[in-house]
Amino acid sequence: MPALADLDGDGVLEIIVQTWTALNVFRGDGSVFPGWPYVFNGEGSGSEVYAPVVGDVDGDGLPDIVVVTTVDQFETGRVRVFNRNGVSHPRFPKTLPIGQPAAPAIADIDGDGRNEIIIAGQFLNGEPGYYDKVWVFDLGGPPHGPVLWGQFMGNAKHTGTAVPQSGTPPVYYALDITATGAGTVTSNPAGINCGSDCTESYISGSSITLTAIPVSGYRFNGWSGACGGSSNVCTVLMDRARSVAAEFVRIQHSLTVSRTGSGTGTVSSAPAGINCGSSCTAMYDTGTSVTLTATPASGSTFSGWGGACAGQNNPCRATTNADSTVTATFQLLPPPVNSGGGGGPCFIATAAYGTPMAEEVRYLRAFRDQYLLTNKPGQWFVEVYYRWSPPLADYIRAHDGLRTAVRWMLAPWVGLSKRVVDT
């Protein structure tokens, strides 16, 4: 049995219908009233009684809706109380031994100006505890508003008629939502689902809770307008027309390039952001494929990638699904190989003796120029030496004990050089 009541004070009756699975509220034009339906989970509406009642039971001057449901078929039932927007009263539900309950009622049975909720168990074949029992709930508070539909079929005479309460028609204000980026904004009470439905009218004085929900790969960046801050939940008081903007942005990750080796060079990126050199870290949207190009300086060569680009050719690609790093290695090129002498520094000898001006280094350099660079096998040896000796020299230079050992190993070659070369 449906109930009829003017829930929002606009002079038009709403229709409250309790089914086996849900409690529904419709406006007079057939549209769904904000906040409804409420779906019963794991309970039913009884086998015969579908009879909500309506009246102010908590003293806020606004209509509430009271229903009873069956938790199991023959033993317990549940009393539920909702405000007009489908929000459950904080002191309900209550589970009682009422079996398949009778229709509830709302009435001021003690004449104190406050309405009580009356619940009765339904007779069930004489089972003890399921008949001759009545429960009365008094929620107290200030004097209560009117009872709009207080009993089965509306009143004690079961006429099934309702008269709208007189009063000032309510004022409604529009709430407009703008969402940028990828995400949705929903409201409680229902009405906003933006995405698709970004405007709703709410009665003056309503508090509307908005929730911002980003899609995968995005994050909520913040509110503007009638909401502020970066929490994904905000509440708007509808005391006038309101506008709220929600911003969703792509989740970003850092990509950092470092350079190593004896040589020099730069690394640039596409999309732009890295020019290392000077700017070696940039932020990119999740899933961005970043192309890195290594450009060696004059006298240097690029020898390879490490980190997120390890094993790739130049240029390489790094995908920013997490914060990541890439290492670019540059090595010094060997000096030009010719028969004219003056072949450049001796990296290992310089590291061992501490200065390119050491006498031993000068003799070894002269031996290279006069005996190695003048023939094909010697030129090949010098090329290989200059390709691999710079990082080895860096390592030797950093370890005093190793410098001593290298000087000891070079001593025979220094002695030979002193005997055969012209300085």
Coordinates of C-alpha atoms in Angstrom, one line a residue:
M1 CA 0.0 0.0 0.0
P2 CA 1.6 3.3 -1.0
A3 CA 1.7 6.5 1.1
L4 CA 1.0 10.0 -0.1
A5 CA 2.8 13.0 1.5
D6 CA 4.2 16.4 0.5
L7 CA 7.8 15.8 1.5
D8 CA 9.3 19.1 0.1
G9 CA 6.4 21.5 0.9
D10 CA 5.7 22.5 -2.7
G11 CA 2.1 21.7 -2.4
V12 CA 2.4 18.5 -4.6
L13 CA 2.1 15.1 -3.0
E14 CA 5.0 12.6 -3.3
I15 CA 4.3 8.9 -3.7
I16 CA 6.1 6.5 -1.3
V17 CA 6.0 2.9 -2.4
Q18 CA 7.5 0.0 -0.4
T19 CA 8.2 -3.1 -2.5
W20 CA 9.8 -6.5 -1.5
T21 CA 13.3 -5.2 -2.3
A22 CA 13.3 -1.4 -1.9
L23 CA 11.7 1.7 -0.7
N24 CA 10.9 4.2 -3.5
V25 CA 9.8 7.8 -3.6
F26 CA 8.4 9.5 -6.7
R27 CA 7.3 13.1 -7.4
G28 CA 3.8 13.7 -8.6
D29 CA 5.2 13.9 -12.2
G30 CA 6.7 10.4 -11.9
S31 CA 10.3 11.5 -11.5
V32 CA 12.5 10.0 -8.7
F33 CA 12.7 12.1 -5.6
P34 CA 16.3 13.0 -4.7
G35 CA 18.0 10.4 -2.4
W36 CA 15.8 7.4 -3.5
P37 CA 15.4 4.5 -3.8
Y38 CA 16.8 2.7 -0.7
V39 CA 17.5 -1.0 -1.5
F40 CA 16.9 -3.5 1.3
N41 CA 19.9 -5.9 1.6
G42 CA 19.2 -9.3 3.0
E43 CA 15.7 -8.4 4.2
G44 CA 12.2 -8.2 2.7
S45 CA 9.0 -6.2 3.2
G46 CA 6.9 -9.0 4.6
S47 CA 4.6 -11.3 2.7
E48 CA 1.6 -9.1 2.9
V49 CA 2.3 -5.7 4.5
Y50 CA 3.9 -3.0 2.3
A51 CA 2.8 0.1 4.2
P52 CA 5.2 3.1 4.9
V53 CA 4.0 5.9 7.2
V54 CA 5.1 9.5 7.1
G55 CA 5.5 12.2 9.8
D56 CA 8.0 14.2 11.8
V57 CA 9.4 11.8 14.5
D58 CA 12.6 13.7 15.5
G59 CA 11.5 17.3 16.0
D60 CA 13.3 18.9 13.0
G61 CA 9.9 20.0 11.5
L62 CA 10.5 17.9 8.4
P63 CA 8.7 14.6 7.4
D64 CA 10.3 11.3 8.1
I65 CA 9.4 7.9 6.6
V66 CA 9.0 4.8 8.8
V67 CA 8.9 1.2 7.4
V68 CA 9.1 -2.3 8.8
T69 CA 10.8 -5.2 7.0
T70 CA 11.2 -8.9 7.6
V71 CA 14.7 -10.2 8.4
D72 CA 13.7 -13.9 8.2
Q73 CA 10.4 -15.3 7.4
F74 CA 8.9 -16.1 10.8
E75 CA 11.0 -14.7 13.6
T76 CA 12.6 -11.2 13.5
G77 CA 11.8 -7.9 11.7
R78 CA 13.5 -4.6 11.4
V79 CA 12.2 -1.0 12.0
R80 CA 13.8 1.6 9.7
V81 CA 13.5 5.4 9.8
F82 CA 14.6 7.7 7.0
N83 CA 14.5 11.4 6.4
R84 CA 12.9 12.7 3.3
N85 CA 16.1 12.4 1.3
G86 CA 16.7 8.8 2.1
V87 CA 19.2 9.2 4.9
S88 CA 18.8 6.6 7.7
H89 CA 18.1 8.0 11.2
P90 CA 21.2 7.5 13.4
R91 CA 19.2 5.6 16.0
F92 CA 17.8 3.1 13.5
P93 CA 17.4 0.4 12.3
K94 CA 16.2 -1.7 15.2
T95 CA 15.7 -5.4 15.0
L96 CA 12.8 -6.8 17.0
P97 CA 11.0 -10.2 17.5
I98 CA 8.0 -9.2 15.4
G99 CA 8.0 -11.9 12.7
Q100 CA 6.1 -10.7 9.7
P101 CA 5.2 -7.3 11.2
A102 CA 2.0 -5.3 11.0
A103 CA 2.0 -1.9 9.4
P104 CA 3.7 0.8 11.6
A105 CA 1.9 3.9 12.8
I106 CA 3.0 7.5 13.8
A107 CA 0.9 9.4 16.4
D108 CA 1.3 11.6 19.5
I109 CA -0.2 9.0 21.9
D110 CA 0.7 10.9 25.1
G111 CA -0.3 14.4 24.0
D112 CA 3.1 15.9 24.7
G113 CA 3.4 17.5 21.2
R114 CA 5.9 14.8 20.1
N115 CA 5.1 12.0 17.8
E116 CA 5.8 8.4 18.7
I117 CA 6.5 5.4 16.4
I118 CA 4.2 2.4 17.2
I119 CA 5.2 -1.1 16.1
A120 CA 3.2 -4.3 16.6
G121 CA 4.1 -8.0 16.0
Q122 CA 1.8 -9.9 13.7
F123 CA -0.1 -12.9 15.1
L124 CA 1.6 -16.1 14.1
N125 CA -0.3 -19.3 15.2
G126 CA 0.1 -18.6 18.8
E127 CA 3.9 -18.6 18.9
P128 CA 5.1 -17.0 22.2
G129 CA 6.6 -13.6 21.7
Y130 CA 4.9 -12.9 18.4
Y131 CA 1.5 -11.5 19.5
D132 CA 0.1 -9.2 22.2
K133 CA 3.3 -7.2 21.9
V134 CA 3.5 -3.5 21.0
W135 CA 6.7 -1.4 20.8
V136 CA 6.7 2.4 21.1
F137 CA 9.6 4.6 20.3
D138 CA 9.8 8.3 21.4
L139 CA 12.8 10.2 19.9
G140 CA 12.2 13.3 22.0
G141 CA 13.5 16.7 20.9
P142 CA 11.5 19.9 20.4
P143 CA 7.8 19.7 19.5
H144 CA 7.3 17.7 16.3
G145 CA 5.9 18.7 13.0
P146 CA 2.7 17.2 11.6
V147 CA 1.9 13.5 10.8
L148 CA 1.2 13.3 7.1
W149 CA 0.4 9.7 6.6
G150 CA 0.3 8.1 10.1
Q151 CA -1.4 4.7 9.7
F152 CA -2.3 1.9 7.2
M153 CA -4.1 3.7 4.4
G154 CA -3.4 7.0 5.9
N155 CA -5.5 7.3 9.0
A156 CA -7.7 5.4 11.5
K157 CA -10.6 5.3 9.0
H158 CA -8.3 3.9 6.3
T159 CA -9.6 6.4 3.7
G160 CA -6.3 6.4 1.8
T161 CA -6.5 10.2 1.2
A162 CA -4.0 12.9 1.9
V163 CA -4.2 16.7 2.2
P164 CA -1.1 18.8 1.4
Q165 CA 0.1 20.9 4.3
S166 CA -0.3 24.6 3.8
G167 CA 2.8 26.6 4.0
T168 CA 5.2 28.7 1.9
P169 CA 6.3 26.9 -1.2
P170 CA 10.0 25.9 -0.9
V171 CA 12.7 27.5 -2.8
Y172 CA 15.1 25.5 -5.0
Y173 CA 18.6 26.4 -6.1
A174 CA 20.7 25.0 -8.9
L175 CA 24.0 23.3 -8.3
D176 CA 26.2 23.3 -11.4
I177 CA 29.3 21.1 -11.5
T178 CA 32.2 21.5 -14.0
A179 CA 34.7 18.6 -14.2
T180 CA 38.0 19.0 -16.2
G181 CA 40.3 16.0 -16.9
A182 CA 39.2 12.4 -16.5
G183 CA 36.9 11.7 -13.5
T184 CA 33.4 12.0 -12.2
V185 CA 31.7 14.0 -9.4
T186 CA 28.7 12.4 -7.5
S187 CA 26.4 13.8 -4.9
N188 CA 24.6 12.7 -1.8
P189 CA 21.6 13.2 -1.8
A190 CA 21.6 11.9 -5.4
G191 CA 21.1 14.0 -8.4
I192 CA 24.7 14.8 -9.6
N193 CA 26.7 12.3 -11.6
C194 CA 29.1 14.5 -13.6
G195 CA 30.3 12.9 -16.2
S196 CA 26.9 12.9 -17.7
D197 CA 24.5 14.8 -15.3
C198 CA 26.2 18.0 -14.0
T199 CA 23.3 20.1 -12.9
E200 CA 20.6 19.5 -10.2
S201 CA 18.2 21.6 -8.2
Y202 CA 18.0 21.2 -4.4
I203 CA 15.7 22.7 -1.8
S204 CA 17.0 25.8 0.0
G205 CA 19.0 24.9 3.1
S206 CA 20.1 21.4 1.9
S207 CA 23.6 20.3 2.5
I208 CA 25.0 18.4 -0.5
T209 CA 28.0 16.2 -0.2
L210 CA 30.1 16.0 -3.4
T211 CA 32.7 13.3 -4.1
A212 CA 35.3 13.5 -6.8
I213 CA 36.4 10.1 -8.3
P214 CA 39.3 10.1 -10.7
V215 CA 39.7 7.4 -13.4
S216 CA 42.8 5.2 -13.6
G217 CA 45.9 7.1 -14.4
Y218 CA 44.5 10.4 -13.0
R219 CA 44.4 12.0 -9.6
F220 CA 42.0 14.6 -8.1
N221 CA 43.8 18.0 -8.0
G222 CA 41.3 20.1 -6.2
W223 CA 38.1 22.1 -6.0
S224 CA 37.2 25.7 -6.9
G225 CA 34.1 27.7 -6.7
A226 CA 31.8 26.8 -3.8
C227 CA 34.2 24.1 -2.7
G228 CA 37.9 24.5 -1.9
G229 CA 40.9 22.3 -1.0
S230 CA 42.2 19.1 -2.4
S231 CA 40.2 16.5 -0.3
N232 CA 38.1 14.5 -2.7
V233 CA 34.9 15.2 -0.6
C234 CA 33.3 18.5 0.1
T235 CA 29.9 19.8 1.3
V236 CA 27.9 22.6 -0.3
L237 CA 25.2 24.5 1.6
M238 CA 22.4 25.3 -0.9
D239 CA 21.5 28.8 0.4
R240 CA 21.8 30.2 -3.1
A241 CA 22.7 29.0 -6.6
R242 CA 26.1 27.4 -6.5
S243 CA 28.8 26.4 -8.9
V244 CA 31.7 24.0 -8.2
A245 CA 34.6 23.0 -10.4
A246 CA 36.6 19.8 -10.0
E247 CA 40.0 19.3 -11.6
F248 CA 41.5 15.9 -12.5
V249 CA 45.1 15.7 -13.7
R250 CA 47.2 12.9 -15.1
I251 CA 49.5 11.2 -12.5
Q252 CA 53.1 12.1 -13.3
H253 CA 56.4 10.4 -12.7
S254 CA 60.0 11.8 -12.8
L255 CA 62.6 10.8 -15.4
T256 CA 66.2 11.6 -14.3
V257 CA 69.3 11.4 -16.6
S258 CA 72.8 11.2 -15.2
R259 CA 76.0 11.2 -17.2
T260 CA 79.2 9.2 -16.5
G261 CA 82.5 8.3 -18.1
S262 CA 85.7 10.1 -19.0
G263 CA 84.1 12.0 -21.9
T264 CA 81.3 14.6 -22.1
G265 CA 78.1 15.1 -23.9
T266 CA 74.4 16.0 -23.6
V267 CA 71.1 14.1 -23.5
S268 CA 67.9 15.6 -24.9
S269 CA 64.3 14.3 -24.8
A270 CA 61.2 14.2 -26.9
P271 CA 58.7 15.2 -25.6
A272 CA 60.8 18.2 -24.4
G273 CA 61.8 18.5 -20.7
I274 CA 65.3 17.1 -20.5
N275 CA 68.3 18.9 -21.8
C276 CA 71.2 17.4 -19.8
G277 CA 73.6 19.5 -19.8
S278 CA 71.5 21.9 -17.7
S279 CA 68.2 20.2 -17.0
C280 CA 68.5 16.5 -16.2
T281 CA 65.1 15.8 -14.5
A282 CA 61.6 16.2 -15.9
M283 CA 58.0 15.1 -15.0
Y284 CA 55.9 13.2 -17.5
D285 CA 52.3 11.8 -17.5
T286 CA 51.9 8.2 -16.6
G287 CA 52.6 5.9 -19.6
T288 CA 54.4 8.5 -21.7
S289 CA 57.1 7.1 -24.1
V290 CA 60.1 9.5 -23.8
T291 CA 62.8 9.3 -26.5
L292 CA 66.3 10.2 -25.2
T293 CA 69.1 11.1 -27.6
A294 CA 72.7 11.2 -26.5
T295 CA 75.0 13.7 -28.3
P296 CA 78.7 13.4 -27.5
A297 CA 80.9 16.5 -27.3
S298 CA 83.9 16.9 -29.6
G299 CA 86.6 14.5 -28.7
S300 CA 84.2 12.1 -26.9
T301 CA 82.0 9.2 -28.0
F302 CA 78.7 7.8 -26.5
S303 CA 79.3 4.3 -25.3
G304 CA 75.9 3.1 -23.9
W305 CA 72.8 3.5 -21.7
G306 CA 72.1 2.2 -18.2
G307 CA 69.0 2.2 -16.0
A308 CA 65.6 2.4 -17.8
C309 CA 67.3 2.4 -21.2
A310 CA 69.9 -0.4 -20.5
G311 CA 70.8 -2.4 -23.6
Q312 CA 69.1 0.0 -26.1
N313 CA 70.6 1.8 -29.0
N314 CA 70.9 5.6 -29.3
P315 CA 68.3 7.1 -29.2
C316 CA 66.5 5.0 -26.6
R317 CA 62.9 5.0 -25.2
A318 CA 61.9 5.1 -21.6
T319 CA 58.2 4.7 -20.5
T320 CA 57.2 6.6 -17.4
N321 CA 55.0 4.2 -15.5
A322 CA 57.0 5.0 -12.3
D323 CA 59.8 7.3 -11.2
S324 CA 62.9 6.2 -13.2
T325 CA 66.5 7.0 -14.0
V326 CA 68.7 6.6 -17.1
T327 CA 72.5 6.7 -17.2
A328 CA 74.4 7.9 -20.3
T329 CA 78.1 7.0 -20.6
F330 CA 80.5 9.2 -22.6
Q331 CA 84.2 8.3 -23.2
L332 CA 87.0 10.3 -24.5
L333 CA 88.1 9.4 -28.0
P334 CA 91.7 8.3 -28.7
P335 CA 93.9 10.9 -30.3
P336 CA 94.2 10.8 -34.1
V337 CA 96.6 8.0 -35.2
N338 CA 99.3 9.1 -37.7
S339 CA 103.0 8.7 -38.2
G340 CA 103.7 12.3 -37.4
G341 CA 104.1 11.8 -33.6
G342 CA 102.6 13.9 -30.9
G343 CA 99.9 11.3 -30.2
G344 CA 98.4 12.8 -27.0
P345 CA 98.5 11.8 -23.3
C346 CA 99.3 8.4 -21.8
F347 CA 96.3 7.9 -19.5
I348 CA 97.5 5.0 -17.4
A349 CA 101.1 6.2 -17.0
T350 CA 99.8 9.7 -16.0
A351 CA 97.4 8.1 -13.5
A352 CA 100.3 6.1 -12.0
Y353 CA 102.9 8.8 -11.8
G354 CA 100.5 11.6 -10.9
T355 CA 101.4 14.2 -13.7
P356 CA 101.8 14.1 -17.5
M357 CA 105.1 16.0 -16.9
A358 CA 106.7 13.1 -15.0
E359 CA 110.0 12.0 -16.6
E360 CA 108.7 8.4 -16.9
V361 CA 105.6 9.5 -18.7
R362 CA 107.6 11.7 -21.1
Y363 CA 109.8 8.6 -22.0
L364 CA 106.8 6.4 -22.5
R365 CA 105.1 9.0 -24.7
A366 CA 108.2 9.3 -26.8
F367 CA 108.4 5.5 -27.2
R368 CA 104.8 5.5 -28.4
D369 CA 105.4 8.3 -30.9
Q370 CA 108.7 7.0 -32.3
Y371 CA 108.1 3.2 -32.3
L372 CA 104.4 2.4 -32.1
L373 CA 102.7 5.1 -34.3
T374 CA 105.2 4.4 -37.1
N375 CA 103.8 1.0 -38.0
K376 CA 100.4 -0.8 -38.5
P377 CA 100.6 -3.2 -35.5
G378 CA 101.7 -0.3 -33.2
Q379 CA 98.9 1.9 -34.5
W380 CA 96.3 -0.8 -33.8
F381 CA 97.7 -1.2 -30.3
V382 CA 97.4 2.5 -29.6
E383 CA 93.8 2.6 -30.9
V384 CA 92.8 -0.2 -28.6
Y385 CA 94.7 1.4 -25.7
Y386 CA 92.9 4.8 -26.1
R387 CA 89.6 3.1 -26.4
W388 CA 89.8 1.3 -23.1
S389 CA 92.4 3.1 -21.0
P390 CA 90.5 6.2 -19.8
P391 CA 88.1 4.4 -17.4
L392 CA 91.0 2.1 -16.2
A393 CA 93.1 5.2 -15.6
D394 CA 90.3 6.8 -13.5
Y395 CA 90.2 3.7 -11.4
I396 CA 94.0 3.6 -10.9
R397 CA 94.1 7.2 -10.0
A398 CA 91.6 6.7 -7.2
H399 CA 93.6 3.9 -5.5
D400 CA 97.1 4.7 -4.1
G401 CA 98.1 1.0 -3.7
L402 CA 97.1 0.3 -7.3
R403 CA 99.2 3.3 -8.5
T404 CA 102.2 1.9 -6.8
A405 CA 101.7 -1.5 -8.4
V406 CA 101.2 0.0 -11.9
R407 CA 104.5 2.0 -11.5
W408 CA 106.3 -1.2 -10.6
M409 CA 104.8 -2.9 -13.8
L410 CA 105.7 0.0 -16.0
A411 CA 109.3 0.2 -14.7
P412 CA 110.8 -2.2 -17.4
W413 CA 109.0 -0.3 -20.2
V414 CA 110.3 3.0 -18.8
G415 CA 113.9 1.6 -18.7
L416 CA 113.5 0.3 -22.3
S417 CA 112.2 3.7 -23.4
K418 CA 115.1 5.6 -21.8
R419 CA 117.6 3.4 -23.8
V420 CA 116.0 3.6 -27.2
V421 CA 114.1 6.9 -27.6
D422 CA 115.3 10.4 -28.5
T423 CA 113.9 13.0 -26.1

